[in-house]
Short mmCIF file of C-alpha atoms in Angstrom, two decimals:
data_model
loop_
_atom_site.label_atom_id
_atom_site.label_comp_id
_atom_site.label_asym_id
_atom_site.label_seq_id
_atom_site.Cartn_x
_atom_site.Cartn_y
_atom_site.Cartn_z
CA MET A 26 0.00 0.00 0.00
CA ILE A 27 2.82 2.39 0.88
CA LEU A 28 4.66 1.74 -2.38
CA LYS A 29 1.44 2.16 -4.38
CA SER A 30 0.78 5.45 -2.59
CA ILE A 31 4.30 6.68 -3.44
CA ILE A 32 3.92 5.69 -7.10
CA GLY A 33 0.42 7.21 -7.27
CA LYS A 34 1.76 10.56 -6.05
CA LYS A 35 5.09 10.35 -7.82
CA THR A 36 5.34 14.07 -8.63
CA ARG A 37 5.32 15.13 -4.99
CA ALA A 38 7.28 12.03 -3.94
CA THR A 39 9.96 12.88 -6.50
CA ALA A 40 10.24 16.46 -5.21
CA LEU A 41 10.65 15.15 -1.65
CA LEU A 42 13.14 12.53 -2.84
CA VAL A 43 15.30 15.17 -4.55
CA GLU A 44 15.25 17.29 -1.38
CA VAL A 45 16.38 14.33 0.73
CA VAL A 46 19.16 13.49 -1.76
CA VAL A 47 20.47 17.07 -1.66
CA VAL A 48 20.35 17.22 2.15
CA THR A 49 22.05 13.82 2.37
CA ILE A 50 24.97 15.04 0.24
CA ILE A 51 25.24 18.25 2.26
CA GLY A 52 24.98 16.17 5.43
CA TRP A 53 27.99 14.11 4.39
CA LEU A 54 29.96 17.30 3.73
CA ILE A 55 29.27 18.97 7.06
CA ILE A 56 28.64 16.14 9.53
CA GLU A 57 31.94 14.32 8.97
CA PRO A 58 34.16 17.13 10.33
CA VAL A 59 31.58 18.01 12.98
CA ALA A 60 31.43 14.43 14.28
CA ILE A 61 35.23 14.07 14.34
CA ASN A 62 35.79 17.42 16.07
CA THR A 63 33.01 16.71 18.56
CA THR A 64 34.71 13.40 19.39
CA LYS A 65 37.98 15.28 20.03
CA TYR A 66 36.07 17.81 22.18
CA LEU A 67 34.56 15.02 24.29
CA MET A 68 37.88 13.28 24.98
CA PRO A 69 38.44 13.20 28.76
CA ALA A 70 41.09 15.54 30.16
CA GLY A 71 42.57 12.81 32.34
CA TYR A 72 42.99 15.04 35.39
CA ASP A 73 40.65 16.68 37.94
CA TYR A 74 40.27 20.09 36.33
CA ASP A 75 36.89 20.71 38.01
CA ARG A 76 38.64 21.22 41.35
CA LEU A 77 41.59 23.27 40.09
CA VAL A 78 42.08 27.04 40.36
CA MET A 79 45.07 28.82 38.83
CA LEU A 80 46.76 32.08 39.90
CA THR A 81 49.26 33.90 37.68
CA ILE A 82 52.60 34.88 39.23
CA ASP A 83 53.63 38.40 38.30
CA CYS A 84 56.50 40.70 39.23
CA LEU A 85 56.40 44.39 40.13
CA ASP A 86 57.95 46.70 37.59
CA GLU A 87 61.00 48.65 38.77
CA GLN A 88 59.08 51.86 38.08
CA SER A 89 56.28 50.88 40.46
CA HIS A 90 56.11 52.72 43.77
CA LEU A 91 55.63 49.34 45.45
CA TYR A 92 58.88 47.93 44.06
CA ASP A 93 61.38 47.07 46.81
CA GLU A 94 65.05 47.08 45.79
CA SER A 95 66.05 45.21 48.94
CA TYR A 96 64.74 41.96 47.40
CA GLU A 97 66.95 42.15 44.30
CA ASN A 98 69.50 39.75 45.76
CA THR A 99 66.94 37.42 47.35
CA GLU A 100 66.72 33.96 45.84
CA ARG A 101 63.71 33.61 43.55
CA LYS A 102 63.30 30.06 44.82
CA LYS A 103 62.61 31.38 48.32
CA MET A 104 60.04 33.93 47.11
CA TYR A 105 58.21 31.38 44.97
CA GLY A 106 58.27 29.00 47.92
CA ASN A 107 56.69 31.63 50.17
CA LEU A 108 53.85 32.23 47.72
CA LEU A 109 53.25 28.49 47.40
CA ARG A 110 53.24 28.03 51.19
CA MET A 111 50.71 30.88 51.69
CA ILE A 112 48.34 29.40 49.11
CA ARG A 113 48.61 25.93 50.65
CA GLU A 114 47.67 27.41 54.03
CA ARG A 115 44.52 29.04 52.70
CA GLU A 116 41.27 27.50 53.92
CA GLY A 117 39.67 25.21 51.34
CA VAL A 118 42.93 24.35 49.54
CA GLU A 119 43.84 20.66 49.50
CA ASN A 120 47.11 21.03 47.63
CA ALA A 121 48.98 23.44 45.36
CA THR A 122 51.90 23.38 42.95
CA LEU A 123 54.01 25.69 40.82
CA THR A 124 53.29 25.45 37.10
CA SER A 125 55.12 26.61 34.00
CA TYR A 126 53.90 28.39 30.89
CA GLN A 127 54.26 24.95 29.25
CA SER A 128 51.61 23.06 31.16
CA PHE A 129 48.01 21.92 30.76
CA GLU A 130 45.69 24.42 29.08
CA MET A 131 48.49 26.93 28.42
CA ASN A 132 49.29 28.75 25.19
CA GLY A 133 52.98 27.85 25.32
CA ARG A 134 53.93 24.66 23.51
CA SER A 135 57.09 22.77 22.63
CA SER A 136 57.17 19.44 20.81
CA ASN A 137 59.75 16.85 19.83
CA GLY A 138 59.60 14.72 16.71
CA MET A 139 59.94 11.01 17.48
CA HIS A 140 60.25 7.75 15.57
CA ALA A 141 58.42 4.65 16.78
CA ASP A 142 60.01 1.22 16.98
CA SER A 143 60.41 -0.46 13.57
CA ILE A 144 58.44 -3.48 14.74
CA TYR A 145 55.26 -1.54 13.90
CA ILE A 146 56.11 -1.69 10.19
CA LYS A 147 55.42 -5.43 10.35
CA LYS A 148 52.05 -4.60 11.94
CA GLY A 149 51.02 -2.44 8.98
CA VAL A 150 51.92 1.04 10.26
CA GLU A 151 53.40 2.83 7.25
CA ASN A 152 54.60 6.03 8.97
CA LEU A 153 56.38 5.74 12.33
CA ASP A 154 56.89 9.49 12.91
CA PHE A 155 54.94 11.21 15.69
CA ASN A 156 55.24 14.24 17.98
CA MET A 157 55.21 14.44 21.75
CA THR A 158 54.45 17.69 23.57
CA SER A 159 56.51 18.87 26.52
CA ILE A 160 55.01 19.61 29.94
CA ILE A 161 57.43 21.34 32.30
CA PHE A 162 57.07 20.75 36.03
CA PHE A 163 59.06 21.60 39.16
CA PRO A 164 60.14 18.55 41.17
CA LYS A 165 58.84 17.88 44.67
CA THR A 166 56.12 20.55 44.43
CA ASP A 167 53.24 17.99 44.32
CA PHE A 168 52.58 18.63 40.63
CA PHE A 169 51.08 15.21 39.87
CA ALA A 170 49.11 14.99 43.12
CA THR A 171 47.64 18.49 42.63
CA PHE A 172 46.46 17.77 39.09
CA GLY A 173 45.28 14.25 39.97
CA ILE A 174 47.32 12.67 37.17
CA LYS A 175 47.03 8.89 36.86
CA ASP A 176 49.57 6.29 35.86
CA ALA A 177 49.15 3.81 32.99
CA ASN A 178 47.11 1.51 35.29
CA GLY A 179 44.66 4.21 36.40
CA LYS A 180 46.17 4.76 39.86
CA LEU A 181 47.39 8.11 41.17
CA PHE A 182 50.85 8.70 39.70
CA GLN A 183 53.71 8.83 42.19
CA GLU A 184 56.48 11.25 41.23
CA PRO A 185 59.80 9.38 40.89
CA GLU A 186 63.24 10.78 41.60
CA MET A 187 64.02 13.08 38.71
CA THR A 188 67.13 14.56 37.13
CA GLU A 189 67.74 16.71 34.05
CA GLY A 190 68.61 13.47 32.28
CA SER A 191 65.19 11.86 32.76
CA TYR A 192 61.67 12.39 31.43
CA ILE A 193 58.28 11.04 32.41
CA ILE A 194 56.41 9.90 29.28
CA SER A 195 52.77 9.14 28.52
CA ASN A 196 51.60 5.58 27.96
CA SER A 197 51.25 5.85 24.17
CA VAL A 198 54.79 7.24 23.85
CA ALA A 199 56.12 4.35 25.96
CA LYS A 200 54.32 1.79 23.77
CA ALA A 201 55.49 3.47 20.56
CA LEU A 202 59.16 3.53 21.60
CA PHE A 203 59.35 0.31 23.61
CA PRO A 204 56.60 -2.08 22.43
CA GLU A 205 58.08 -5.27 23.87
CA THR A 206 59.55 -4.10 27.18
CA THR A 207 59.05 -1.57 29.94
CA ALA A 208 60.11 1.97 29.09
CA ILE A 209 61.34 2.85 32.57
CA GLY A 210 65.11 3.22 32.59
CA LYS A 211 65.33 3.01 28.80
CA GLU A 212 67.00 5.66 26.66
CA ILE A 213 64.62 8.09 24.94
CA PHE A 214 67.23 10.44 23.49
CA PRO A 215 70.90 9.50 23.03
CA VAL A 216 73.80 11.87 23.61
CA SER A 217 73.76 14.52 20.89
CA ASP A 218 74.99 17.99 19.97
CA TRP A 219 72.07 19.62 21.76
CA CYS A 220 72.26 17.41 24.85
CA PRO A 221 75.57 16.16 26.34
CA TYR A 222 73.87 13.31 28.21
CA ALA A 223 71.33 10.63 27.35
CA ILE A 224 67.69 11.13 28.35
CA THR A 225 65.97 8.13 29.98
CA ALA A 226 62.39 7.37 31.01
CA ALA A 227 61.74 7.70 34.74
CA GLY A 228 57.98 7.02 34.76
CA ILE A 229 54.83 6.48 32.68
CA THR A 230 51.55 8.36 33.02
CA ALA A 231 48.14 7.87 31.44
CA ASP A 232 47.51 9.53 28.08
CA MET A 233 46.10 13.05 28.32
CA PRO A 234 45.60 15.85 25.78
CA TYR A 235 47.78 18.90 26.36
CA VAL A 236 44.85 21.26 25.81
CA LYS A 237 41.14 20.70 25.27
CA GLY A 238 40.42 19.51 21.74
CA ASP A 239 44.02 18.39 21.09
CA GLY A 240 43.05 14.83 20.27
CA ARG A 241 45.48 11.93 20.58
CA ILE A 242 48.97 13.24 21.13
CA GLY A 243 51.95 11.97 23.06
CA THR A 244 53.22 13.98 26.04
CA TYR A 245 56.31 13.97 28.18
CA TYR A 246 57.08 15.66 31.50
CA GLN A 247 60.34 17.56 31.70
CA VAL A 248 61.77 18.63 35.05
CA SER A 249 63.03 22.17 35.61
CA ASP A 250 64.55 23.81 38.65
CA ILE A 251 62.72 26.85 40.03
CA ASP A 252 65.83 28.95 39.45
CA GLY A 253 66.37 27.36 36.04
CA TRP A 254 65.53 28.34 32.49
CA ALA A 255 61.78 27.83 32.92
CA SER A 256 60.65 29.89 35.88
CA PRO A 257 57.20 29.32 37.42
CA HIS A 258 54.39 31.08 35.58
CA ALA A 259 51.51 30.28 37.94
CA ILE A 260 50.35 28.49 41.07
CA THR A 261 47.67 25.87 40.52
CA MET A 262 45.69 24.79 43.56
CA ARG A 263 43.40 21.83 44.13
CA LEU A 264 40.33 22.60 46.23
CA ARG A 265 38.95 20.29 48.87
CA ASP A 266 35.78 18.31 48.20
CA GLY A 267 32.65 20.36 48.76
CA VAL A 268 34.32 23.77 48.36
CA ASN A 269 32.28 26.15 46.20
CA LYS A 270 34.75 27.05 43.44
CA ARG A 271 33.05 30.28 42.35
CA LYS A 272 32.72 31.55 45.93
CA PHE A 273 36.32 30.55 46.65
CA ILE A 274 37.60 32.56 43.64
CA GLU A 275 35.46 35.54 44.63
CA ASN A 276 36.88 35.57 48.17
CA LEU A 277 40.42 34.96 46.91
CA THR A 278 40.16 37.93 44.54
CA THR A 279 39.29 40.13 47.51
CA ASP A 280 42.34 38.90 49.45
CA LEU A 281 44.90 38.99 46.62
CA SER A 282 46.85 41.89 48.16
CA ARG A 283 47.93 39.53 50.95
CA TYR A 284 49.76 37.22 48.57
CA ARG A 285 53.07 38.89 47.92
CA SER A 286 56.64 37.75 48.45
CA GLY A 287 59.39 40.21 47.69
CA ASN A 288 58.47 41.79 44.38
CA PHE A 289 56.44 38.77 43.26
CA TYR A 290 52.68 38.70 43.70
CA LEU A 291 49.65 36.63 42.65
CA THR A 292 46.93 37.82 40.29
CA HIS A 293 44.08 36.75 37.99
CA PRO A 294 42.54 33.72 39.74
CA VAL A 295 40.73 31.51 37.22
CA SER A 296 39.18 28.07 37.42
CA MET A 297 40.82 25.44 35.21
CA SER A 298 37.39 24.73 33.71
CA ASP A 299 37.20 28.32 32.47
CA GLN A 300 40.81 28.18 31.30
CA ARG A 301 40.03 25.08 29.24
CA ASP A 302 37.02 26.79 27.68
CA GLU A 303 39.04 29.92 26.91
CA ILE A 304 41.78 27.94 25.15
CA PHE A 305 39.12 26.02 23.20
CA ALA A 306 36.94 29.09 22.50
CA GLU A 307 37.90 29.59 18.84
CA LYS A 308 37.44 25.91 18.01
CA GLN A 309 34.19 25.92 19.99
CA ARG A 310 32.82 28.79 17.91
CA ASP A 311 33.71 26.99 14.69
CA LEU A 312 32.14 23.76 15.97
CA THR A 313 28.98 25.57 17.10
CA GLN A 314 28.61 27.23 13.69
CA LYS A 315 28.85 23.86 11.98
CA TRP A 316 26.23 22.36 14.29
CA ILE A 317 23.93 25.29 13.53
CA ILE A 318 24.33 24.57 9.81
CA VAL A 319 23.54 20.90 10.45
CA ALA A 320 20.42 21.87 12.39
CA PHE A 321 19.38 24.29 9.64
CA PHE A 322 19.41 21.66 6.92
CA PHE A 323 17.56 19.07 8.97
CA VAL A 324 14.92 21.63 9.95
CA ASN A 325 14.49 22.14 6.21
CA VAL A 326 13.95 18.41 5.81
CA PHE A 327 11.34 18.49 8.57
CA LEU A 328 9.51 21.44 7.00
CA GLY A 329 9.76 19.90 3.53
CA VAL A 330 8.28 16.57 4.65
CA ALA A 331 5.60 18.21 6.78
CA GLY A 332 4.70 20.63 3.98
CA THR A 333 4.50 17.86 1.40
CA PHE A 334 2.12 15.78 3.47
CA TYR A 335 0.04 18.75 4.64
CA VAL A 336 -0.54 19.67 0.99
CA GLN A 337 -1.70 16.10 0.36
CA CYS A 338 -4.07 16.01 3.34
CA LYS A 339 -7.25 16.70 1.33
CA THR A 340 -6.41 14.05 -1.25
CA ARG A 341 -5.68 11.50 1.46
CA ILE A 342 -8.85 12.04 3.48
CA PRO A 343 -11.09 9.92 1.17
CA ASP A 344 -8.55 7.09 1.23
CA ALA A 345 -8.44 7.27 5.00
CA GLY A 346 -12.27 7.22 5.13
CA VAL A 347 -12.42 4.03 3.07
CA MET A 348 -9.82 2.39 5.34
CA ARG A 349 -11.70 3.51 8.46
CA ALA A 350 -15.00 2.24 6.99
CA PHE A 351 -13.44 -1.20 6.60
CA GLY A 352 -12.27 -1.23 10.18
CA ALA A 353 -8.75 0.15 9.96
CA PRO A 354 -7.72 1.94 13.17
CA ARG A 355 -6.34 5.48 13.15
CA SER A 356 -2.91 4.15 14.03
CA ALA A 357 -2.83 2.15 10.77
CA ILE A 358 -3.52 5.31 8.73
CA ILE A 359 -0.78 7.20 10.58
CA ARG A 360 1.63 4.28 10.10
CA ASN A 361 1.00 4.23 6.36
CA ILE A 362 1.68 7.95 5.93
CA VAL A 363 4.75 7.91 8.20
CA GLY A 364 5.98 4.74 6.49
CA GLU A 365 5.67 6.45 3.12
CA ALA A 366 7.87 9.30 4.37
CA LEU A 367 10.43 6.92 5.85
CA ILE A 368 10.72 4.79 2.69
CA THR A 369 11.09 7.91 0.52
CA THR A 370 13.74 9.22 2.91
CA PHE A 371 15.60 5.92 2.95
CA ILE A 372 15.70 5.75 -0.85
CA GLY A 373 16.89 9.36 -0.97
CA TRP A 374 19.59 8.60 1.61
CA ILE A 375 20.87 5.65 -0.47
CA ILE A 376 21.02 7.74 -3.64
CA GLY A 377 22.65 10.74 -1.92
CA SER A 378 25.18 8.58 -0.06
CA ALA A 379 26.09 6.72 -3.27
CA ILE A 380 26.69 10.01 -5.10
CA TYR A 381 28.88 11.36 -2.28
CA LEU A 382 30.91 8.15 -1.89
CA ILE A 383 31.56 8.09 -5.64
CA TYR A 384 32.81 11.67 -5.31
CA LEU A 385 35.06 10.66 -2.36
CA LYS A 386 36.47 7.75 -4.36
CA SER A 387 37.45 10.15 -7.15
CA LYS A 388 39.35 12.18 -4.54
CA GLY A 389 41.08 9.14 -3.06
CA PHE A 390 39.00 9.07 0.15
CA PRO A 391 40.76 11.93 2.00
CA MET A 392 40.44 11.36 5.75
CA GLU A 393 40.92 14.20 8.22
CA THR A 394 42.43 12.94 11.45
CA ASP A 395 43.71 14.15 14.80
CA ALA A 396 46.57 11.68 15.20
CA SER A 397 49.65 10.26 13.51
CA PRO A 398 49.43 6.70 12.09
CA ILE A 399 51.27 5.21 15.08
CA MET A 400 48.90 6.94 17.55
CA GLN A 401 45.94 5.69 15.53
CA TYR A 402 47.32 2.17 15.81
CA LEU A 403 47.96 2.43 19.57
CA ARG A 404 44.77 4.36 20.41
CA PRO A 405 42.24 3.44 17.69
CA MET A 406 38.98 5.33 17.30
CA TRP A 407 35.90 4.91 15.11
CA HIS A 408 37.02 7.43 12.47
CA ASP A 409 40.46 5.91 11.79
CA THR A 410 39.26 3.43 9.14
CA LYS A 411 37.12 4.01 6.05
CA LEU A 412 34.63 1.35 7.11
CA GLY A 413 34.25 2.69 10.63
CA ARG A 414 34.14 6.33 9.60
CA TYR A 415 31.67 6.09 6.72
CA SER A 416 29.45 3.59 8.53
CA VAL A 417 29.11 5.87 11.56
CA ILE A 418 28.67 9.09 9.55
CA GLY A 419 26.19 7.44 7.19
CA GLY A 420 24.28 6.01 10.15
CA ILE A 421 24.12 9.41 11.86
CA ILE A 422 22.79 11.07 8.70
CA LEU A 423 20.23 8.31 8.16
CA LEU A 424 19.05 8.48 11.78
CA LEU A 425 18.65 12.27 11.67
CA LEU A 426 16.80 12.08 8.34
CA LEU A 427 14.45 9.34 9.56
CA VAL A 428 13.66 11.16 12.80
CA THR A 429 12.93 14.48 11.09
CA SER A 430 10.95 12.78 8.30
CA ALA A 431 8.90 10.71 10.74
CA LEU A 432 8.06 13.79 12.81
CA GLY A 433 7.28 15.83 9.69
CA ALA A 434 4.87 13.17 8.39
CA TRP A 435 3.34 12.33 11.78
CA LEU A 436 1.87 15.80 12.32
CA PRO A 437 -0.30 15.87 9.14
CA ALA A 438 -0.97 12.12 9.49
CA ARG A 439 -2.70 12.77 12.83
CA LYS A 440 -4.95 15.31 11.13
CA VAL A 441 -5.92 12.81 8.42
CA GLY A 442 -6.48 10.02 10.93
CA ARG A 443 -8.81 12.16 13.11
CA VAL A 444 -11.26 13.05 10.30
CA PRO A 445 -14.72 11.42 10.97
CA ILE A 446 -15.66 8.59 8.59
CA VAL A 447 -18.83 10.33 7.41
CA ASP A 448 -16.95 13.55 6.52
CA SER A 449 -14.13 11.66 4.82
CA LEU A 450 -16.60 9.72 2.61
CA HIS A 451 -18.85 12.72 1.92
CA ASP A 452 -17.51 13.33 -1.58
CA GLU A 453 -17.44 9.65 -2.37
#
């Protein structure tokens, strides 16, 4: 009955079919990057950012009337230590650490190019090159405990004894470099012109993105002395359970004048949640715009389907009256009309998807990704393979089309199904 109804109204069915085909093709174009970027956005941070608050460390200018020359010869390490101690003593603070400009959710970034073990060539990985991003921390300042960083087994990471000749690496980096043995104690970088000593692995942490939306990248933790080349940029504190973060920041802002050591002082308290959102803001705007475009086209599908079936209401009323006269329930009439919309949509989705996939084949199936081939192998996701990617994207488009089409047809179908039998057969 549904197929006969479609064939009997082929002019309007064809118009709806063409609309669905066009929206399907557009859907493929816009949903693929949106779905991949949304997946990157939803990747867990890997640390307890909800309980973290960051304060920037600043220094008084020599021209300031508050500048004190008597502190010029005072060790910076002592002044940083005083600021850290004062923050740790503040009510509501569970722990605090000094952080560098190269740390989580910071704008500073430094990366090293690496080459994975050649064993992965036998496993089908064609390109072994990958990057790992540096995170600078200051030893014995409770950096890992403050951030709540986990080890490769999901337990709280315990900071090992560190030297300038050792790094802590993330789990994916450890697997890429040392697939058949533990990485701890193994050489990451040999002696070279830029480094007079070999760099070894001192520990392994869980994988975490450097900033929100980074995707799958390798990271390593590099130690720096407080008086060294990378001076502390901020103090990051971890609040106790149950502390109201917004109220805490409000009260801390009022008391900021108390937190000064020598010519160093603390300023600009910000929650790590807000810091993450600020770093991700530009990407978030782009992602939001794409989702708005997606919504726009599927609203058009809904209006197109609803409009098509509303226009056909008068012509369908006699048919519905005959069905009702022979005992068909209202639900059967609604099912027929909704089924007609769903079948038309499904056919349109097949045609539109076939056209787009033929186009992709002509382009060699370009696949945007967030990770190097070795990271894809070690941390696979649904969009790494053609089958996984196009199955998921096609399924999302089909689901959205079916939902909007079903809703668009259901509204006029209810109107047709509610018409009294006598009125529907009046012209017959």
